[in-house]
């Protein structure tokens, strides 16, 4: 575990396609004993239902619990709750991941908007110099989206597109999900054993 091992990770879910990435990420974080502060946008809830059959944040916790995942360190906040702990820089966290991240939320982060708890938490994470990872899902990209990615990158954020690779020969969707979840955990220095790391070819 990294030196930030005791701190919580803020996990936000927005209305981009890719809710199964979020569910798998929360499963793995629970298994690894990483504390999570969860914020789900209104469209994030919609996509959680469409793509994973999960109705709301409460049911998400039940879903994880039913799979034997420890949810005792998972706290969910409403995106309208602007006085929740992640809204303040004095509340120390190990950073924030938005997974999946819509281009709408990308634009809000690039603009420094703080209209919801989700947007405010992202802005706080950047201003405090903590890791912010946006697992963006869109295709193709417009120039405006590319400029927004540039702005977030220059501000210290990481754009981590939901673009799984195939060189590890995944045989099911789980292999694709784990590829992206592993890359997210790597960015936060969270030790894991997901997937196989590329060792390179011998001559
Ligand atoms: C079925 C469905 C799939 C969507 N997929 C994406 C997507 O992959 N990427 C994206 O940026 N927006 C996608 N959207 C649009 C977003 O949900 C919409 O822009 C929303 O306002 C995002 O709000 P949020 O970022 O606050 O969750 C999708 C919407 C629906 C209904």
mmCIF file of N, CA and C in Angstrom, residues 18-136:
data_model
loop_
_atom_site.group_PDB
_atom_site.id
_atom_site.type_symbol
_atom_site.label_atom_id
_atom_site.label_comp_id
_atom_site.label_asym_id
_atom_site.label_seq_id
_atom_site.Cartn_x
_atom_site.Cartn_y
_atom_site.Cartn_z
ATOM 1 N N UNK A 18 -20.325 3.184 -19.755
ATOM 2 C CA UNK A 18 -19.183 2.570 -19.069
ATOM 3 C C UNK A 18 -19.430 2.340 -17.591
ATOM 4 N N UNK A 19 -20.705 2.300 -17.166
ATOM 5 C CA UNK A 19 -21.005 2.036 -15.749
ATOM 6 C C UNK A 19 -20.335 0.748 -15.242
ATOM 7 N N UNK A 20 -20.211 -0.313 -16.069
ATOM 8 C CA UNK A 20 -19.542 -1.523 -15.555
ATOM 9 C C UNK A 20 -18.099 -1.261 -15.103
ATOM 10 N N UNK A 21 -17.414 -0.272 -15.692
ATOM 11 C CA UNK A 21 -16.072 0.077 -15.204
ATOM 12 C C UNK A 21 -16.165 0.546 -13.748
ATOM 13 N N UNK A 22 -17.176 1.383 -13.469
ATOM 14 C CA UNK A 22 -17.322 1.929 -12.116
ATOM 15 C C UNK A 22 -17.633 0.828 -11.115
ATOM 16 N N UNK A 23 -18.523 -0.077 -11.496
ATOM 17 C CA UNK A 23 -18.898 -1.161 -10.582
ATOM 18 C C UNK A 23 -17.676 -2.034 -10.284
ATOM 19 N N UNK A 24 -16.912 -2.353 -11.325
ATOM 20 C CA UNK A 24 -15.720 -3.182 -11.122
ATOM 21 C C UNK A 24 -14.686 -2.447 -10.268
ATOM 22 N N UNK A 25 -14.522 -1.136 -10.519
ATOM 23 C CA UNK A 25 -13.575 -0.345 -9.722
ATOM 24 C C UNK A 25 -13.961 -0.390 -8.238
ATOM 25 N N UNK A 26 -15.246 -0.209 -7.952
ATOM 26 C CA UNK A 26 -15.695 -0.218 -6.551
ATOM 27 C C UNK A 26 -15.524 -1.597 -5.923
ATOM 28 N N UNK A 27 -15.746 -2.642 -6.723
ATOM 29 C CA UNK A 27 -15.523 -4.014 -6.216
ATOM 30 C C UNK A 27 -14.069 -4.190 -5.797
ATOM 31 N N UNK A 28 -13.170 -3.755 -6.675
ATOM 32 C CA UNK A 28 -11.737 -3.961 -6.403
ATOM 33 C C UNK A 28 -11.287 -3.101 -5.221
ATOM 34 N N UNK A 29 -11.739 -1.848 -5.171
ATOM 35 C CA UNK A 29 -11.354 -0.969 -4.056
ATOM 36 C C UNK A 29 -11.848 -1.545 -2.731
ATOM 37 N N UNK A 30 -13.079 -2.082 -2.732
ATOM 38 C CA UNK A 30 -13.626 -2.694 -1.516
ATOM 39 C C UNK A 30 -12.799 -3.892 -1.096
ATOM 40 N N UNK A 31 -12.422 -4.704 -2.080
ATOM 41 C CA UNK A 31 -11.626 -5.902 -1.792
ATOM 42 C C UNK A 31 -10.259 -5.531 -1.229
ATOM 43 N N UNK A 32 -9.696 -4.414 -1.742
ATOM 44 C CA UNK A 32 -8.370 -3.984 -1.289
ATOM 45 C C UNK A 32 -8.433 -3.176 0.008
ATOM 46 N N UNK A 33 -9.663 -2.910 0.493
ATOM 47 C CA UNK A 33 -9.815 -2.168 1.748
ATOM 48 C C UNK A 33 -9.569 -0.677 1.615
ATOM 49 N N UNK A 34 -9.739 -0.151 0.387
ATOM 50 C CA UNK A 34 -9.555 1.289 0.169
ATOM 51 C C UNK A 34 -10.870 2.009 0.462
ATOM 52 N N UNK A 35 -10.835 3.007 1.328
ATOM 53 C CA UNK A 35 -12.024 3.791 1.638
ATOM 54 C C UNK A 35 -12.446 4.627 0.446
ATOM 55 N N UNK A 36 -13.758 4.722 0.226
ATOM 56 C CA UNK A 36 -14.280 5.425 -0.949
ATOM 57 C C UNK A 36 -15.330 6.447 -0.528
ATOM 58 N N UNK A 37 -15.235 7.649 -1.126
ATOM 59 C CA UNK A 37 -16.292 8.649 -0.999
ATOM 60 C C UNK A 37 -16.927 8.750 -2.380
ATOM 61 N N UNK A 38 -18.176 8.328 -2.481
ATOM 62 C CA UNK A 38 -18.822 8.138 -3.787
ATOM 63 C C UNK A 38 -19.818 9.254 -4.091
ATOM 64 N N UNK A 39 -19.716 9.798 -5.311
ATOM 65 C CA UNK A 39 -20.696 10.784 -5.797
ATOM 66 C C UNK A 39 -21.159 10.321 -7.176
ATOM 67 N N UNK A 40 -22.451 10.223 -7.364
ATOM 68 C CA UNK A 40 -23.003 9.790 -8.652
ATOM 69 C C UNK A 40 -23.884 10.907 -9.190
ATOM 70 N N UNK A 41 -23.637 11.326 -10.442
ATOM 71 C CA UNK A 41 -24.469 12.378 -11.037
ATOM 72 C C UNK A 41 -25.836 11.808 -11.399
ATOM 73 N N UNK A 42 -26.774 12.693 -11.729
ATOM 74 C CA UNK A 42 -28.123 12.241 -12.086
ATOM 75 C C UNK A 42 -28.067 11.294 -13.288
ATOM 76 N N UNK A 43 -27.322 11.677 -14.343
ATOM 77 C CA UNK A 43 -27.217 10.800 -15.508
ATOM 78 C C UNK A 43 -26.321 9.591 -15.221
ATOM 79 N N UNK A 44 -25.451 9.731 -14.243
ATOM 80 C CA UNK A 44 -24.656 8.576 -13.807
ATOM 81 C C UNK A 44 -25.581 7.496 -13.259
ATOM 82 N N UNK A 45 -26.603 7.915 -12.511
ATOM 83 C CA UNK A 45 -27.579 6.953 -11.976
ATOM 84 C C UNK A 45 -28.353 6.303 -13.115
ATOM 85 N N UNK A 46 -28.703 7.121 -14.116
ATOM 86 C CA UNK A 46 -29.429 6.599 -15.285
ATOM 87 C C UNK A 46 -28.612 5.506 -15.978
ATOM 88 N N UNK A 47 -27.328 5.785 -16.215
ATOM 89 C CA UNK A 47 -26.469 4.818 -16.922
ATOM 90 C C UNK A 47 -26.167 3.593 -16.061
ATOM 91 N N UNK A 48 -26.088 3.795 -14.727
ATOM 92 C CA UNK A 48 -25.890 2.637 -13.838
ATOM 93 C C UNK A 48 -27.044 1.666 -14.000
ATOM 94 N N UNK A 49 -28.256 2.214 -14.164
ATOM 95 C CA UNK A 49 -29.427 1.346 -14.327
ATOM 96 C C UNK A 49 -29.431 0.711 -15.713
ATOM 97 N N UNK A 50 -29.212 1.543 -16.762
ATOM 98 C CA UNK A 50 -29.242 1.025 -18.135
ATOM 99 C C UNK A 50 -28.193 -0.069 -18.363
ATOM 100 N N UNK A 51 -26.990 0.141 -17.830
ATOM 101 C CA UNK A 51 -25.868 -0.720 -18.213
ATOM 102 C C UNK A 51 -25.523 -1.795 -17.181
ATOM 103 N N UNK A 52 -25.963 -1.574 -15.925
ATOM 104 C CA UNK A 52 -25.618 -2.556 -14.892
ATOM 105 C C UNK A 52 -26.842 -3.001 -14.098
ATOM 106 N N UNK A 53 -28.019 -2.448 -14.443
ATOM 107 C CA UNK A 53 -29.252 -2.845 -13.767
ATOM 108 C C UNK A 53 -29.304 -2.406 -12.315
ATOM 109 N N UNK A 54 -28.502 -1.395 -11.974
ATOM 110 C CA UNK A 54 -28.443 -0.928 -10.583
ATOM 111 C C UNK A 54 -29.176 0.403 -10.497
ATOM 112 N N UNK A 55 -30.102 0.510 -9.546
ATOM 113 C CA UNK A 55 -31.022 1.637 -9.521
ATOM 114 C C UNK A 55 -30.425 2.937 -8.968
ATOM 115 N N UNK A 56 -29.687 2.905 -7.880
ATOM 116 C CA UNK A 56 -29.182 4.147 -7.271
ATOM 117 C C UNK A 56 -27.990 3.818 -6.385
ATOM 118 N N UNK A 57 -27.407 4.866 -5.787
ATOM 119 C CA UNK A 57 -26.199 4.660 -4.983
ATOM 120 C C UNK A 57 -26.448 3.656 -3.857
ATOM 121 N N UNK A 58 -27.628 3.727 -3.217
ATOM 122 C CA UNK A 58 -27.957 2.801 -2.126
ATOM 123 C C UNK A 58 -27.952 1.369 -2.616
ATOM 124 N N UNK A 59 -28.570 1.179 -3.813
ATOM 125 C CA UNK A 59 -28.642 -0.173 -4.358
ATOM 126 C C UNK A 59 -27.261 -0.648 -4.828
ATOM 127 N N UNK A 60 -26.426 0.307 -5.217
ATOM 128 C CA UNK A 60 -25.057 -0.028 -5.617
ATOM 129 C C UNK A 60 -24.315 -0.661 -4.437
ATOM 130 N N UNK A 61 -24.525 -0.065 -3.252
ATOM 131 C CA UNK A 61 -23.903 -0.606 -2.037
ATOM 132 C C UNK A 61 -24.429 -2.028 -1.768
ATOM 133 N N UNK A 62 -25.753 -2.198 -1.926
ATOM 134 C CA UNK A 62 -26.352 -3.530 -1.716
ATOM 135 C C UNK A 62 -25.775 -4.529 -2.715
ATOM 136 N N UNK A 63 -25.608 -4.069 -3.968
ATOM 137 C CA UNK A 63 -25.076 -4.918 -5.034
ATOM 138 C C UNK A 63 -23.671 -5.416 -4.662
ATOM 139 N N UNK A 64 -22.845 -4.504 -4.150
ATOM 140 C CA UNK A 64 -21.474 -4.873 -3.765
ATOM 141 C C UNK A 64 -21.503 -5.801 -2.554
ATOM 142 N N UNK A 65 -22.358 -5.456 -1.586
ATOM 143 C CA UNK A 65 -22.492 -6.254 -0.366
ATOM 144 C C UNK A 65 -22.883 -7.690 -0.719
ATOM 145 N N UNK A 66 -23.841 -7.821 -1.668
ATOM 146 C CA UNK A 66 -24.312 -9.150 -2.070
ATOM 147 C C UNK A 66 -23.204 -9.970 -2.724
ATOM 148 N N UNK A 67 -22.204 -9.290 -3.271
ATOM 149 C CA UNK A 67 -21.078 -10.004 -3.893
ATOM 150 C C UNK A 67 -19.942 -10.253 -2.906
ATOM 151 N N UNK A 68 -20.228 -9.985 -1.632
ATOM 152 C CA UNK A 68 -19.236 -10.250 -0.594
ATOM 153 C C UNK A 68 -18.167 -9.179 -0.482
ATOM 154 N N UNK A 69 -18.437 -7.988 -1.083
ATOM 155 C CA UNK A 69 -17.459 -6.895 -1.013
ATOM 156 C C UNK A 69 -17.692 -6.114 0.283
ATOM 157 N N UNK A 70 -16.623 -5.773 0.976
ATOM 158 C CA UNK A 70 -16.725 -4.987 2.213
ATOM 159 C C UNK A 70 -17.099 -3.544 1.858
ATOM 160 N N UNK A 71 -18.304 -3.115 2.258
ATOM 161 C CA UNK A 71 -18.750 -1.748 1.946
ATOM 162 C C UNK A 71 -18.684 -0.841 3.177
ATOM 163 N N UNK A 72 -18.023 -1.327 4.241
ATOM 164 C CA UNK A 72 -17.993 -0.550 5.481
ATOM 165 C C UNK A 72 -17.205 0.749 5.316
ATOM 166 N N UNK A 73 -16.320 0.820 4.290
ATOM 167 C CA UNK A 73 -15.527 2.045 4.082
ATOM 168 C C UNK A 73 -16.011 2.826 2.854
ATOM 169 N N UNK A 74 -17.261 2.570 2.450
ATOM 170 C CA UNK A 74 -17.821 3.283 1.308
ATOM 171 C C UNK A 74 -18.915 4.235 1.802
ATOM 172 N N UNK A 75 -18.731 5.533 1.550
ATOM 173 C CA UNK A 75 -19.727 6.534 1.935
ATOM 174 C C UNK A 75 -20.227 7.232 0.688
ATOM 175 N N UNK A 76 -21.543 7.270 0.488
ATOM 176 C CA UNK A 76 -22.114 7.913 -0.701
ATOM 177 C C UNK A 76 -22.684 9.276 -0.327
ATOM 178 N N UNK A 77 -22.417 10.271 -1.194
ATOM 179 C CA UNK A 77 -22.958 11.616 -0.995
ATOM 180 C C UNK A 77 -23.790 12.009 -2.207
ATOM 181 N N UNK A 78 -24.849 12.776 -1.965
ATOM 182 C CA UNK A 78 -25.656 13.311 -3.070
ATOM 183 C C UNK A 78 -24.847 14.374 -3.805
ATOM 184 N N UNK A 79 -25.020 14.452 -5.131
ATOM 185 C CA UNK A 79 -24.272 15.480 -5.873
ATOM 186 C C UNK A 79 -24.758 16.881 -5.518
ATOM 187 N N UNK A 80 -25.929 16.974 -4.847
ATOM 188 C CA UNK A 80 -26.443 18.291 -4.418
ATOM 189 C C UNK A 80 -25.862 18.715 -3.076
ATOM 190 N N UNK A 81 -25.157 17.813 -2.396
ATOM 191 C CA UNK A 81 -24.663 18.096 -1.045
ATOM 192 C C UNK A 81 -23.311 18.823 -1.101
ATOM 193 N N UNK A 82 -23.393 20.133 -1.264
ATOM 194 C CA UNK A 82 -22.149 20.915 -1.412
ATOM 195 C C UNK A 82 -21.451 21.167 -0.088
ATOM 196 N N UNK A 83 -22.014 20.676 1.009
ATOM 197 C CA UNK A 83 -21.303 20.798 2.289
ATOM 198 C C UNK A 83 -20.742 19.452 2.745
ATOM 199 N N UNK A 84 -20.725 18.472 1.852
ATOM 200 C CA UNK A 84 -20.120 17.169 2.181
ATOM 201 C C UNK A 84 -18.597 17.328 2.262
ATOM 202 N N UNK A 85 -17.913 16.446 2.975
ATOM 203 C CA UNK A 85 -16.452 16.588 3.177
ATOM 204 C C UNK A 85 -15.635 16.820 1.903
ATOM 205 N N UNK A 86 -15.895 16.102 0.775
ATOM 206 C CA UNK A 86 -15.017 16.307 -0.402
ATOM 207 C C UNK A 86 -15.083 17.718 -0.989
ATOM 208 N N UNK A 87 -16.054 18.540 -0.532
ATOM 209 C CA UNK A 87 -16.170 19.905 -1.060
ATOM 210 C C UNK A 87 -15.102 20.825 -0.491
ATOM 211 N N UNK A 88 -14.388 20.364 0.534
ATOM 212 C CA UNK A 88 -13.379 21.215 1.177
ATOM 213 C C UNK A 88 -11.967 20.663 1.006
ATOM 214 N N UNK A 89 -11.039 21.570 0.712
ATOM 215 C CA UNK A 89 -9.642 21.174 0.569
ATOM 216 C C UNK A 89 -9.029 20.718 1.879
ATOM 217 N N UNK A 90 -9.609 21.158 3.006
ATOM 218 C CA UNK A 90 -9.056 20.757 4.309
ATOM 219 C C UNK A 90 -9.361 19.290 4.611
ATOM 220 N N UNK A 91 -10.303 18.722 3.860
ATOM 221 C CA UNK A 91 -10.607 17.287 3.987
ATOM 222 C C UNK A 91 -9.610 16.538 3.100
ATOM 223 N N UNK A 92 -8.708 15.836 3.723
ATOM 224 C CA UNK A 92 -7.615 15.214 2.972
ATOM 225 C C UNK A 92 -8.045 13.883 2.351
ATOM 226 N N UNK A 93 -7.761 13.735 1.070
ATOM 227 C CA UNK A 93 -8.061 12.474 0.368
ATOM 228 C C UNK A 93 -6.828 12.060 -0.430
ATOM 229 N N UNK A 94 -6.872 10.868 -1.018
ATOM 230 C CA UNK A 94 -5.752 10.431 -1.865
ATOM 231 C C UNK A 94 -5.962 10.861 -3.315
ATOM 232 N N UNK A 95 -7.087 11.582 -3.585
ATOM 233 C CA UNK A 95 -7.366 12.082 -4.925
ATOM 234 C C UNK A 95 -8.750 11.678 -5.366
ATOM 235 N N UNK A 96 -8.982 11.815 -6.660
ATOM 236 C CA UNK A 96 -10.341 11.579 -7.184
ATOM 237 C C UNK A 96 -10.263 10.961 -8.569
ATOM 238 N N UNK A 97 -11.181 10.018 -8.815
ATOM 239 C CA UNK A 97 -11.326 9.463 -10.157
ATOM 240 C C UNK A 97 -12.778 9.632 -10.579
ATOM 241 N N UNK A 98 -12.970 10.097 -11.811
ATOM 242 C CA UNK A 98 -14.316 10.178 -12.388
ATOM 243 C C UNK A 98 -14.405 9.050 -13.413
ATOM 244 N N UNK A 99 -15.237 8.052 -13.126
ATOM 245 C CA UNK A 99 -15.254 6.814 -13.931
ATOM 246 C C UNK A 99 -16.663 6.262 -14.053
ATOM 247 N N UNK A 100 -17.247 6.275 -15.233
ATOM 248 C CA UNK A 100 -16.747 6.919 -16.438
ATOM 249 C C UNK A 100 -16.996 8.425 -16.375
ATOM 250 N N UNK A 101 -16.283 9.168 -17.214
ATOM 251 C CA UNK A 101 -16.409 10.633 -17.224
ATOM 252 C C UNK A 101 -17.022 11.072 -18.547
ATOM 253 N N UNK A 102 -18.115 11.805 -18.479
ATOM 254 C CA UNK A 102 -18.750 12.334 -19.690
ATOM 255 C C UNK A 102 -17.993 13.567 -20.177
ATOM 256 N N UNK A 103 -18.229 13.925 -21.438
ATOM 257 C CA UNK A 103 -17.591 15.148 -21.944
ATOM 258 C C UNK A 103 -18.238 16.374 -21.320
ATOM 259 N N UNK A 104 -19.460 16.223 -20.830
ATOM 260 C CA UNK A 104 -20.085 17.348 -20.120
ATOM 261 C C UNK A 104 -19.315 17.637 -18.828
ATOM 262 N N UNK A 105 -19.036 16.578 -18.064
ATOM 263 C CA UNK A 105 -18.284 16.787 -16.824
ATOM 264 C C UNK A 105 -16.852 17.225 -17.128
ATOM 265 N N UNK A 106 -16.255 16.687 -18.201
ATOM 266 C CA UNK A 106 -14.923 17.161 -18.619
ATOM 267 C C UNK A 106 -14.947 18.673 -18.819
ATOM 268 N N UNK A 107 -15.975 19.185 -19.508
ATOM 269 C CA UNK A 107 -16.025 20.620 -19.786
ATOM 270 C C UNK A 107 -16.172 21.407 -18.488
ATOM 271 N N UNK A 108 -16.944 20.868 -17.532
ATOM 272 C CA UNK A 108 -17.125 21.544 -16.246
ATOM 273 C C UNK A 108 -15.797 21.598 -15.481
ATOM 274 N N UNK A 109 -15.049 20.489 -15.513
ATOM 275 C CA UNK A 109 -13.756 20.450 -14.804
ATOM 276 C C UNK A 109 -12.781 21.418 -15.475
ATOM 277 N N UNK A 110 -12.789 21.436 -16.818
ATOM 278 C CA UNK A 110 -11.871 22.335 -17.543
ATOM 279 C C UNK A 110 -12.181 23.790 -17.244
ATOM 280 N N UNK A 111 -13.464 24.090 -16.989
ATOM 281 C CA UNK A 111 -13.876 25.469 -16.725
ATOM 282 C C UNK A 111 -13.780 25.832 -15.250
ATOM 283 N N UNK A 112 -13.494 24.850 -14.407
ATOM 284 C CA UNK A 112 -13.430 25.124 -12.964
ATOM 285 C C UNK A 112 -14.803 25.360 -12.351
ATOM 286 N N UNK A 113 -15.846 24.837 -13.003
ATOM 287 C CA UNK A 113 -17.205 25.010 -12.463
ATOM 288 C C UNK A 113 -17.326 24.219 -11.155
ATOM 289 N N UNK A 114 -18.110 24.752 -10.245
ATOM 290 C CA UNK A 114 -18.270 24.078 -8.944
ATOM 291 C C UNK A 114 -19.754 24.013 -8.595
ATOM 292 N N UNK A 115 -20.577 23.667 -9.577
ATOM 293 C CA UNK A 115 -22.034 23.723 -9.377
ATOM 294 C C UNK A 115 -22.555 22.567 -8.544
ATOM 295 N N UNK A 116 -21.911 21.428 -8.640
ATOM 296 C CA UNK A 116 -22.366 20.242 -7.899
ATOM 297 C C UNK A 116 -21.209 19.748 -7.021
ATOM 298 N N UNK A 117 -21.521 18.805 -6.123
ATOM 299 C CA UNK A 117 -20.448 18.238 -5.287
ATOM 300 C C UNK A 117 -19.394 17.577 -6.156
ATOM 301 N N UNK A 118 -19.846 16.948 -7.242
ATOM 302 C CA UNK A 118 -18.910 16.255 -8.135
ATOM 303 C C UNK A 118 -17.922 17.263 -8.757
ATOM 304 N N UNK A 119 -18.464 18.355 -9.292
ATOM 305 C CA UNK A 119 -17.603 19.364 -9.927
ATOM 306 C C UNK A 119 -16.707 20.043 -8.892
ATOM 307 N N UNK A 120 -17.278 20.364 -7.753
ATOM 308 C CA UNK A 120 -16.507 21.022 -6.693
ATOM 309 C C UNK A 120 -15.358 20.107 -6.209
ATOM 310 N N UNK A 121 -15.657 18.833 -6.050
ATOM 311 C CA UNK A 121 -14.628 17.895 -5.577
ATOM 312 C C UNK A 121 -13.474 17.812 -6.569
ATOM 313 N N UNK A 122 -13.804 17.833 -7.875
ATOM 314 C CA UNK A 122 -12.749 17.779 -8.892
ATOM 315 C C UNK A 122 -11.890 19.042 -8.822
ATOM 316 N N UNK A 123 -12.531 20.180 -8.676
ATOM 317 C CA UNK A 123 -11.794 21.454 -8.595
ATOM 318 C C UNK A 123 -10.913 21.490 -7.339
ATOM 319 N N UNK A 124 -11.471 21.021 -6.216
ATOM 320 C CA UNK A 124 -10.703 20.973 -4.963
ATOM 321 C C UNK A 124 -9.496 20.047 -5.128
ATOM 322 N N UNK A 125 -9.709 18.913 -5.770
ATOM 323 C CA UNK A 125 -8.618 17.947 -5.965
ATOM 324 C C UNK A 125 -7.483 18.590 -6.760
ATOM 325 N N UNK A 126 -7.840 19.335 -7.817
ATOM 326 C CA UNK A 126 -6.798 20.011 -8.612
ATOM 327 C C UNK A 126 -6.105 21.100 -7.803
ATOM 328 N N UNK A 127 -6.891 21.934 -7.115
ATOM 329 C CA UNK A 127 -6.260 23.069 -6.411
ATOM 330 C C UNK A 127 -5.366 22.601 -5.273
ATOM 331 N N UNK A 128 -5.672 21.423 -4.720
ATOM 332 C CA UNK A 128 -4.843 20.885 -3.639
ATOM 333 C C UNK A 128 -3.662 20.071 -4.163
ATOM 334 N N UNK A 129 -3.577 19.969 -5.502
ATOM 335 C CA UNK A 129 -2.449 19.247 -6.089
ATOM 336 C C UNK A 129 -2.520 17.746 -5.882
ATOM 337 N N UNK A 130 -3.735 17.236 -5.730
ATOM 338 C CA UNK A 130 -3.911 15.780 -5.575
ATOM 339 C C UNK A 130 -4.242 15.163 -6.928
ATOM 340 N N UNK A 131 -4.019 13.855 -7.091
ATOM 341 C CA UNK A 131 -4.286 13.236 -8.396
ATOM 342 C C UNK A 131 -5.768 13.279 -8.767
ATOM 343 N N UNK A 132 -6.028 13.723 -9.993
ATOM 344 C CA UNK A 132 -7.388 13.703 -10.541
ATOM 345 C C UNK A 132 -7.344 12.932 -11.851
ATOM 346 N N UNK A 133 -8.107 11.862 -11.932
ATOM 347 C CA UNK A 133 -8.119 11.014 -13.128
ATOM 348 C C UNK A 133 -9.526 11.018 -13.729
ATOM 349 N N UNK A 134 -9.613 11.387 -15.009
ATOM 350 C CA UNK A 134 -10.904 11.377 -15.705
ATOM 351 C C UNK A 134 -10.904 10.226 -16.708
ATOM 352 N N UNK A 135 -11.750 9.237 -16.469
ATOM 353 C CA UNK A 135 -11.843 8.080 -17.372
ATOM 354 C C UNK A 135 -12.888 8.427 -18.444
ATOM 355 N N UNK A 136 -12.399 9.138 -19.445
ATOM 356 C CA UNK A 136 -13.277 9.717 -20.455
ATOM 357 C C UNK A 136 -13.807 8.656 -21.415
#
